[in-house]
Tab-separated table of C-alpha atoms in Angstrom:
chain	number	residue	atom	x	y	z
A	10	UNK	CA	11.102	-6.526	-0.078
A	11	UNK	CA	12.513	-3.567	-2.156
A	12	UNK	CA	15.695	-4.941	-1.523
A	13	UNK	CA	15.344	-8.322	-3.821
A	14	UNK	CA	12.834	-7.246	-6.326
A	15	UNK	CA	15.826	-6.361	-9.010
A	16	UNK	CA	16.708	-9.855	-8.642
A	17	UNK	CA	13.347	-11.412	-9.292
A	18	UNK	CA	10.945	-9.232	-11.225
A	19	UNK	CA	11.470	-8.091	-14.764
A	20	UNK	CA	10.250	-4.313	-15.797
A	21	UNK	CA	7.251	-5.503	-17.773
A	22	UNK	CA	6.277	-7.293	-14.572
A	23	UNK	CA	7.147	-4.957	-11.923
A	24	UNK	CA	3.794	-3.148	-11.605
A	25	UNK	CA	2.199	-6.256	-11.177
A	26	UNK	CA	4.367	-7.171	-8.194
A	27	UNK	CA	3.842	-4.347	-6.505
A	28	UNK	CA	0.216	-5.181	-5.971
A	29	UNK	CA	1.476	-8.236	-3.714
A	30	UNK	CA	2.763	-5.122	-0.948
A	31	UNK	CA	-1.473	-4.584	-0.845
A	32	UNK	CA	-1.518	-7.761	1.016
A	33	UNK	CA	-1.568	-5.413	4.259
A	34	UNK	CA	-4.794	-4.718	2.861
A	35	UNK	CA	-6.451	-7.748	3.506
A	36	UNK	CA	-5.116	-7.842	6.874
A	37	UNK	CA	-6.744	-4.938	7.465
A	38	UNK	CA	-9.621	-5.620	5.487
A	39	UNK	CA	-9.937	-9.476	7.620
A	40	UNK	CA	-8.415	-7.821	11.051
A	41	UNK	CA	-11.347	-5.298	11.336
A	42	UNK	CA	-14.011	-8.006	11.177
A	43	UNK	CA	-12.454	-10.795	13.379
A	44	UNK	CA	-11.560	-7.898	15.788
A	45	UNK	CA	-15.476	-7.096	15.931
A	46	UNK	CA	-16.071	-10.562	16.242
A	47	UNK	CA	-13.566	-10.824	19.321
A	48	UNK	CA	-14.307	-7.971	21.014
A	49	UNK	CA	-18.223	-8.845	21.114
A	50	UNK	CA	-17.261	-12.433	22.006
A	51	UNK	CA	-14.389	-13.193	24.122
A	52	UNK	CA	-13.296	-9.302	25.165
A	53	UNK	CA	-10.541	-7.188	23.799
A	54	UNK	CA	-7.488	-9.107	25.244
A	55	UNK	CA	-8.151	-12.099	22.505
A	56	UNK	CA	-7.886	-9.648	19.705
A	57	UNK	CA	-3.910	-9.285	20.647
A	58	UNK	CA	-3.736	-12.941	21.603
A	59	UNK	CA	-5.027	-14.170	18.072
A	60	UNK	CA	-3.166	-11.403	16.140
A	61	UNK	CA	0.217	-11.832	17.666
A	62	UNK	CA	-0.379	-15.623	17.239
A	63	UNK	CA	-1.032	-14.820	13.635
A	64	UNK	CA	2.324	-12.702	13.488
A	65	UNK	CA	4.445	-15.666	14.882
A	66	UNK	CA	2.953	-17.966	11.943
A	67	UNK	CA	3.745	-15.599	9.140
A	68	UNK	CA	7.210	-14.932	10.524
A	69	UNK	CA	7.847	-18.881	10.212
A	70	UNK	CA	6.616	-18.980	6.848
A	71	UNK	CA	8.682	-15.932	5.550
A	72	UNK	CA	11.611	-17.236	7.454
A	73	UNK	CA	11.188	-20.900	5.258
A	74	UNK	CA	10.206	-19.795	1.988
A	75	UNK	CA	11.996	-16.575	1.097
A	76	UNK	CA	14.858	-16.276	-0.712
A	77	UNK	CA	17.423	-13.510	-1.461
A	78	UNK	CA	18.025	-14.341	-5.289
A	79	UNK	CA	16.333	-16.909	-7.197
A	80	UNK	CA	19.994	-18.698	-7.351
A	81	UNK	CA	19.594	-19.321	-3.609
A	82	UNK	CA	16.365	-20.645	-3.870
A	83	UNK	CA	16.067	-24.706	-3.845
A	84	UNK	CA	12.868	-25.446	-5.532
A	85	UNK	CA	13.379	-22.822	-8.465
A	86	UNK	CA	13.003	-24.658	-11.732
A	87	UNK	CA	15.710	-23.977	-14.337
A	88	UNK	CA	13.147	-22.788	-16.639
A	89	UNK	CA	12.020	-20.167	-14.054
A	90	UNK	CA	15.427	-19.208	-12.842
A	91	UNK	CA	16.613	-18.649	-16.772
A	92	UNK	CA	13.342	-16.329	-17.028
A	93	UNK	CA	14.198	-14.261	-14.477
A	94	UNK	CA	17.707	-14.273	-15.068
A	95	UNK	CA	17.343	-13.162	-18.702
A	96	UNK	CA	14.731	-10.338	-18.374
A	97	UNK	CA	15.804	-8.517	-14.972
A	98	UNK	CA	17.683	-5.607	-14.905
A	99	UNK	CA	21.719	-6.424	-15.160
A	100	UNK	CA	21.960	-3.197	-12.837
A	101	UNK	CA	19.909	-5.373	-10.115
A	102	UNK	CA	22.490	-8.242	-10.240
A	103	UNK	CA	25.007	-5.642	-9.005
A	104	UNK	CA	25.497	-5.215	-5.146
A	105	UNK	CA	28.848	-3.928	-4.884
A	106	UNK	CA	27.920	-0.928	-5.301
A	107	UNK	CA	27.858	1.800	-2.664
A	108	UNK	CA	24.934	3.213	-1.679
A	109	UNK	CA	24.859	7.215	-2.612
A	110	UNK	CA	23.197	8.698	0.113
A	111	UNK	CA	24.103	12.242	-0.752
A	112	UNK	CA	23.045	11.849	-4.113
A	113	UNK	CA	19.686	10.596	-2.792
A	114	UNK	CA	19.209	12.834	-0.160
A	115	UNK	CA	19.791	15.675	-3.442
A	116	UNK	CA	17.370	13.587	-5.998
A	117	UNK	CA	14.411	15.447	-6.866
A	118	UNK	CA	12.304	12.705	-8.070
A	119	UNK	CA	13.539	10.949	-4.848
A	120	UNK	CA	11.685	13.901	-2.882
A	121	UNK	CA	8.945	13.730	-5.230
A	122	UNK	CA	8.126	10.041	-3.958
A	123	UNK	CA	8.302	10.948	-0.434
A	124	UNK	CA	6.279	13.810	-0.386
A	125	UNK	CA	3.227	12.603	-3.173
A	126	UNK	CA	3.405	9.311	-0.915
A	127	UNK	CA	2.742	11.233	1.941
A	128	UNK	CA	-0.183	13.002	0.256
A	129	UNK	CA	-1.571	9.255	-0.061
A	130	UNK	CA	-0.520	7.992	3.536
A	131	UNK	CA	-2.373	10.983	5.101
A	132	UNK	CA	-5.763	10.077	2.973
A	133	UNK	CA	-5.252	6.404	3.861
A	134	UNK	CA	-4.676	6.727	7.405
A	135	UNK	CA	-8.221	8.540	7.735
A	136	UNK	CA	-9.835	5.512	6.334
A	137	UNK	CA	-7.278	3.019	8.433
A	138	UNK	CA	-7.252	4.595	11.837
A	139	UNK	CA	-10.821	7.572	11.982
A	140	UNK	CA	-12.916	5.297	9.990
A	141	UNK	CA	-14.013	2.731	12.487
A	142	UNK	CA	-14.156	5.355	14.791
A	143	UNK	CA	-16.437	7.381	12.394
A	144	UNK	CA	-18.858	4.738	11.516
A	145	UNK	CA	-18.947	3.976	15.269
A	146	UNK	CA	-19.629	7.428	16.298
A	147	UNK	CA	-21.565	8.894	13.938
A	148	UNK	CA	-23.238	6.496	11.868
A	149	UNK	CA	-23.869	4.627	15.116
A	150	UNK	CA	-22.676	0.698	13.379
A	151	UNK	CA	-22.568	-1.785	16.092
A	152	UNK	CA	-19.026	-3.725	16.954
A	153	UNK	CA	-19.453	-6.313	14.362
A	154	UNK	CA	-21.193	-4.463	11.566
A	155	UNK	CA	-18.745	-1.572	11.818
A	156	UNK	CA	-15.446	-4.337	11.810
A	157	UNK	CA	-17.567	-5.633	8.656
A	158	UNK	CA	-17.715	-2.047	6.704
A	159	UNK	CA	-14.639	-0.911	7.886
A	160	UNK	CA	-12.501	-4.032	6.494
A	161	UNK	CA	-14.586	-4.704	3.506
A	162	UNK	CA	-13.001	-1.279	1.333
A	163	UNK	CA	-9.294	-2.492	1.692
A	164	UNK	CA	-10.200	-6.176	0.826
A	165	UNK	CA	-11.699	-4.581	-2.241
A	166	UNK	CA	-8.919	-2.741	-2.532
A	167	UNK	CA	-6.623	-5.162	-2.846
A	168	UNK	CA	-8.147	-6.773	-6.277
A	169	UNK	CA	-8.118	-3.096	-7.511
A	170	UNK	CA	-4.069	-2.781	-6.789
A	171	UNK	CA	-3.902	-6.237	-8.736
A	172	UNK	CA	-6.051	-4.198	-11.739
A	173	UNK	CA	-4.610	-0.912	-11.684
A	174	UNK	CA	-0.908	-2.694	-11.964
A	175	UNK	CA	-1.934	-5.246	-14.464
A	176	UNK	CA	-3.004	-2.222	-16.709
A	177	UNK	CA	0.066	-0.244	-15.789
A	178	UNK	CA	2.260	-3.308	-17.113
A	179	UNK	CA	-0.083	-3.395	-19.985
A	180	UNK	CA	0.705	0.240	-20.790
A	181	UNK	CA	4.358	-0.577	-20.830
A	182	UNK	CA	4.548	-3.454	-22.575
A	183	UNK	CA	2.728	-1.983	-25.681
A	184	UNK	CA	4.158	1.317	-25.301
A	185	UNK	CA	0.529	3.080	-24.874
A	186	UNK	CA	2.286	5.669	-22.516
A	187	UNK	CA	5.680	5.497	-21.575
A	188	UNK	CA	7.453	4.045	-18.423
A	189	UNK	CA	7.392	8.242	-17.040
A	190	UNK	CA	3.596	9.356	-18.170
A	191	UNK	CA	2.416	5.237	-16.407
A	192	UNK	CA	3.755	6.283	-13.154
A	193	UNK	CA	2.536	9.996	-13.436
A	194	UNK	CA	-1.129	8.695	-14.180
A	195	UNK	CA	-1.537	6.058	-11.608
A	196	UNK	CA	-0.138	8.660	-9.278
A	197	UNK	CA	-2.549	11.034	-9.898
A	198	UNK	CA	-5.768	8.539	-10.023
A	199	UNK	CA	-4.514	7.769	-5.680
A	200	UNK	CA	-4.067	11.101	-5.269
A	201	UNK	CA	-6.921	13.095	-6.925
A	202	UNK	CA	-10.208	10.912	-7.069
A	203	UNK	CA	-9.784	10.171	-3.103
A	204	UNK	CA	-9.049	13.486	-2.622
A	205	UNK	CA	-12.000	14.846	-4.091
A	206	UNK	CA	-14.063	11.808	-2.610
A	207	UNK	CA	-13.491	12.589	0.926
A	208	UNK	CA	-14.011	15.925	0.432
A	209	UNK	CA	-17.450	14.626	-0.533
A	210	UNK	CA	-18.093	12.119	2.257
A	211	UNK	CA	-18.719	14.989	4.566
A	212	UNK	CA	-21.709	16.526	2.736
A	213	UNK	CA	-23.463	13.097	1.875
A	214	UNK	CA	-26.747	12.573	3.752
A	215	UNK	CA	-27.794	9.500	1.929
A	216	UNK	CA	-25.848	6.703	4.018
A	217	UNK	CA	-26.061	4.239	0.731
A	218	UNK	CA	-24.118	7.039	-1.034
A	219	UNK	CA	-21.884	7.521	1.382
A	220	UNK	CA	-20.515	4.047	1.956
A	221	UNK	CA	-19.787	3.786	-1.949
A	222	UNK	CA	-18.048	7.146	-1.910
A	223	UNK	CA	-15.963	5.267	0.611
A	224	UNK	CA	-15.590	2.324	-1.000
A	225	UNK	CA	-14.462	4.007	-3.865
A	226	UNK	CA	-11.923	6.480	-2.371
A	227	UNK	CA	-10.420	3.203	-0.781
A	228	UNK	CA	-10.016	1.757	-3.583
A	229	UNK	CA	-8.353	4.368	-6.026
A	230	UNK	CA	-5.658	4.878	-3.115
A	231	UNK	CA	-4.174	1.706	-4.352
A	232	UNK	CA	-3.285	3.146	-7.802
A	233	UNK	CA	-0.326	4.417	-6.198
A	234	UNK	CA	1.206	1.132	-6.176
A	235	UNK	CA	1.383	1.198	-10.211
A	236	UNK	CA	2.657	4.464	-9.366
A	237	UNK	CA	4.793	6.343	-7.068
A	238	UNK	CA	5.840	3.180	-5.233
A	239	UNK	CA	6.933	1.211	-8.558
A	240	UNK	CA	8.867	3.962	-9.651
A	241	UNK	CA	11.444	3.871	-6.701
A	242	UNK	CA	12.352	0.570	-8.812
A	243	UNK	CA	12.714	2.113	-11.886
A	244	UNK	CA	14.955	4.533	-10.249
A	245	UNK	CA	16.806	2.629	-8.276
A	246	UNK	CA	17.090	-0.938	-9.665
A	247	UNK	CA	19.798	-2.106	-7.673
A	248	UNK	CA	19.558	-4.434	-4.819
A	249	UNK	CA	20.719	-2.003	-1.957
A	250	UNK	CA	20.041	1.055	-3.729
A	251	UNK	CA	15.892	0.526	-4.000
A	252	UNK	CA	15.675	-0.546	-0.248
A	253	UNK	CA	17.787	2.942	0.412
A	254	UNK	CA	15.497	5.105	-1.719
A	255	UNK	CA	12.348	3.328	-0.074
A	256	UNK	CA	14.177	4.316	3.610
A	257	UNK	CA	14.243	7.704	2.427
A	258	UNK	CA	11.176	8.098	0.917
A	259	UNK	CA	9.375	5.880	4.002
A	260	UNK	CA	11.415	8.328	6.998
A	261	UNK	CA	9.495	11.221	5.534
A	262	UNK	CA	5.950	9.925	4.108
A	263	UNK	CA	5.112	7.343	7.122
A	264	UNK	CA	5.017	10.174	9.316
A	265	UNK	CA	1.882	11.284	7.555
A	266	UNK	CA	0.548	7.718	9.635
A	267	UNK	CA	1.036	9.205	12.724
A	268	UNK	CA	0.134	12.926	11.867
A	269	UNK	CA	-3.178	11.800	9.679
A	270	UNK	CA	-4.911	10.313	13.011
A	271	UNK	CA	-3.390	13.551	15.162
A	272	UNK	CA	-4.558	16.183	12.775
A	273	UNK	CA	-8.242	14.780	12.665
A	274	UNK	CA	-8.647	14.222	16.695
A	275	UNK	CA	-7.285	17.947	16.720
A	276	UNK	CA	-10.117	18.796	14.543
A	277	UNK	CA	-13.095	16.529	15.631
A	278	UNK	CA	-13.712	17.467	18.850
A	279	UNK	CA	-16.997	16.552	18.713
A	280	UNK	CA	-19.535	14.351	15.690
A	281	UNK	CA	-20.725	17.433	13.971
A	282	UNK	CA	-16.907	18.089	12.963
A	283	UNK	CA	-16.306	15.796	11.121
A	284	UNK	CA	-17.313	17.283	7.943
A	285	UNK	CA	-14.019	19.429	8.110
């Protein structure tokens, strides 16, 4: 996707498109609840027959209506096409260039993507991967009310990614903060409010509380999208040159995916841990 937003998203726009990359969210936010469902109903084999099924169909549909450039693309209207055209970035157009791996691997704000994006992988992955498995254990939710809680945060949280980058576009467009200080803040509201918010979730009593400090946490994670994960763009306009920067960045932050889950299993080795 990185690869063939400089040919079809302007800068005043690009926050908003980023919000379209929380679709995953209402996978997850859907997935949790049919999986419930499923698994109360038919038994746990049907949860990978109607998921991979699902898969297959989206596959098809990428496969028949995406395009690399809006030149290639047969039901653009001229209007559109002369839109996009005029407003993206002429450094986008350009894909002769080389990509400059050493100079990426030596970019500072390239690092400081990858590791502030790991920061909010790590937080995410609590929610994605120990939360089920948390309101399971320890707030004792059946099958189909946990897939219901569990699922219901990121769906939210996909409508907040839409918000936080319609604001961040906002910002730009009539210079409230600059391009620099609108990626800073939105980085700091998925960072520092779920931060402090999970922190919390392990001295609440009240289980009313609790699930709204949750919902919340969930919810401010997407900020990053008007954040961190625009700004590879705005570094790196050009069509190979954003998907290389997002490689980068990706090798080193996804890991926190895999590491989030390990680090709290280490940890919780029985309920009463899970406050740390």
């Amino acid at each position: 996707m990185y690869a063939i937003v400089g040919y079809w998203i302007p800068l005043t726009e690009r926050s908003r498109f980023m919000s379209s990359f929380q679709g995953f969210s209402i996978g997850i936010g859907l997935t949790y609840p049919l999986c419930g469902f499923i698994l109360s109903q038919f038994g746990w084999q049907y949860i990978f027959y109607t998921t991979g099924t699902l898969g297959v169909g989206w596959c098809l549909l990428w496969y028949l209506l995406a395009f690399n450039t809006p030149r290639e693309h047969p039901r653009i209207t001229k209007e559109e096409l002369n839109y996009i055209e005029l407003n993206v970035s002429k450094e986008g157009t350009n894909t002769k260039l080389k990509v400059p791996w050493p100079q990426i691997f030596k970019s500072l704000p390239a690092w400081a993507i990858a590791i502030t994006t790991f920061g909010r992988i790590f937080l995410h992955y609590i929610f994605i991967v120990n939360g089920p498995t948390f309101m399971g254990n320890v707030l004792k939710f059946n099958f189909e009310t946990n897939g219901f809680l569990s699922g219901m945060p990121f769906i939210c949280s996909y409508f907040s990614s839409v918000l936080f980058c319609y604001i961040a576009d906002k910002f730009i467009l009539y210079k409230v903060l600059n391009l620099t200080n609108v990626r800073k803040l939105f980085t700091a509201l998925s960072q520092i409010i779920p931060g402090i918010l999970i922190y919390c979730i392990g001295y609440v009593d009240n289980i009313h509380l609790l699930l709204s400090i949750w919902f919340i946490a969930v919810i401010f994670i997407t900020a990053s999208y008007a954040g961190a994960m625009a700004n590879i763009i705005d570094l790196a306009p050009n069509y190979g040159h954003s998907a290389a920067v997002l490689a980068f960045c990706q090798t080193i932050h996804m890991s926190a995916s895999f590491i989030s889950p390990l680090t709290a299993g280490f940890i919780v080795t029985q309920e009463v841990n899970y406050n740390i």
